[in-house]
């Protein structure tokens, strides 16, 4: 594994095991320097708790960026997740353009929707702005719902390979160099990840566990980014991240009180073992 400096831009949900509170420990566990730019601070995530207390940090973005530029700070990779506002996406575009080192990578997880629906905080204007970030991405990491919103495709629960490939093609047409599409299974009881990039198309399929949890998209993206930027191939990183998420879910299913996220911390030894063996 090589040591790289990664900037991740996403919210801090203080309670709920998603976004920054999973990205920072997971990317660090992958052996990478992890710098953060919090897009907003929320008392909890927005799925299943009452309405949280929210501090949008959009007005602070220009000041943070100006200070970094004064200090000649730059990054080997920038990875974005859940952002605070549509206006913030303009600032993030500028950060992509000015703060990435030569040959640096841009990874966009358009964390904004699942199961056919946008998350409560977002609307079509946010989707349109996210399309602009996707157009600059070396890798975009959507689930099928997000891929459909980004490409203006009607969401289809009973998809087949032709439908999935047409959506992937549209994501490439938006400008995304590589697509890592999560939650894709073509056989009963299976799920997986479809990778479309420089080396063609690959599909890693594995058993779909009986329960799905909030925050697993963020955990997947973080483990993928840490593994890939650290030196694994895109296919290896996609597989390690998928297996790690399964391990996190297995470590959580027995505890009904833990409904808000997965116990990802208990599977960090598994992740590290996969990276170094
Ligand atoms: O996991 C995506 C996510 C991140 N951050 C916040 C969220 C969500 C999903 O709902 O609410 C605040």
PDB file of C-alpha atoms in Angstrom, residues 3 8 13 19 21 32 39 41 78 101 109 125 145 173 180 186-187 202 210 220 224 228 232 258 260:
ATOM      1  CA  UNK A   3       0.647   6.516   1.552  1.00  0.00           C
ATOM      2  CA  UNK A   8     -13.065  13.922   1.955  1.00  0.00           C
ATOM      3  CA  UNK A  13     -23.752  13.403  11.373  1.00  0.00           C
ATOM      4  CA  UNK A  19     -20.749  10.066   6.263  1.00  0.00           C
ATOM      5  CA  UNK A  21     -17.855   9.590  11.142  1.00  0.00           C
ATOM      6  CA  UNK A  32      -4.060   6.908   4.191  1.00  0.00           C
ATOM      7  CA  UNK A  39     -20.159  20.149   4.530  1.00  0.00           C
ATOM      8  CA  UNK A  41     -22.890  19.330  11.021  1.00  0.00           C
ATOM      9  CA  UNK A  78     -10.692  14.225  -3.298  1.00  0.00           C
ATOM     10  CA  UNK A 101      -2.391  17.334  -7.409  1.00  0.00           C
ATOM     11  CA  UNK A 109     -20.363   9.391  -4.203  1.00  0.00           C
ATOM     12  CA  UNK A 125     -31.816  21.437  -8.297  1.00  0.00           C
ATOM     13  CA  UNK A 145     -31.538   5.038  -7.584  1.00  0.00           C
ATOM     14  CA  UNK A 173     -21.741  10.164 -21.276  1.00  0.00           C
ATOM     15  CA  UNK A 180     -18.798   1.669  -9.653  1.00  0.00           C
ATOM     16  CA  UNK A 186     -28.852 -10.379 -11.419  1.00  0.00           C
ATOM     17  CA  UNK A 187     -29.805 -13.569  -9.583  1.00  0.00           C
ATOM     18  CA  UNK A 202     -16.716  -6.438 -14.368  1.00  0.00           C
ATOM     19  CA  UNK A 210     -31.423 -10.278   4.886  1.00  0.00           C
ATOM     20  CA  UNK A 220     -18.647   1.078   0.951  1.00  0.00           C
ATOM     21  CA  UNK A 224     -13.255   1.602  -1.786  1.00  0.00           C
ATOM     22  CA  UNK A 228      -7.989   2.034  -4.364  1.00  0.00           C
ATOM     23  CA  UNK A 232      -5.301  -1.856  -4.944  1.00  0.00           C
ATOM     24  CA  UNK A 258     -28.752  -1.009  16.647  1.00  0.00           C
ATOM     25  CA  UNK A 260     -29.474   3.359  12.847  1.00  0.00           C
TER      26      UNK A 260
END
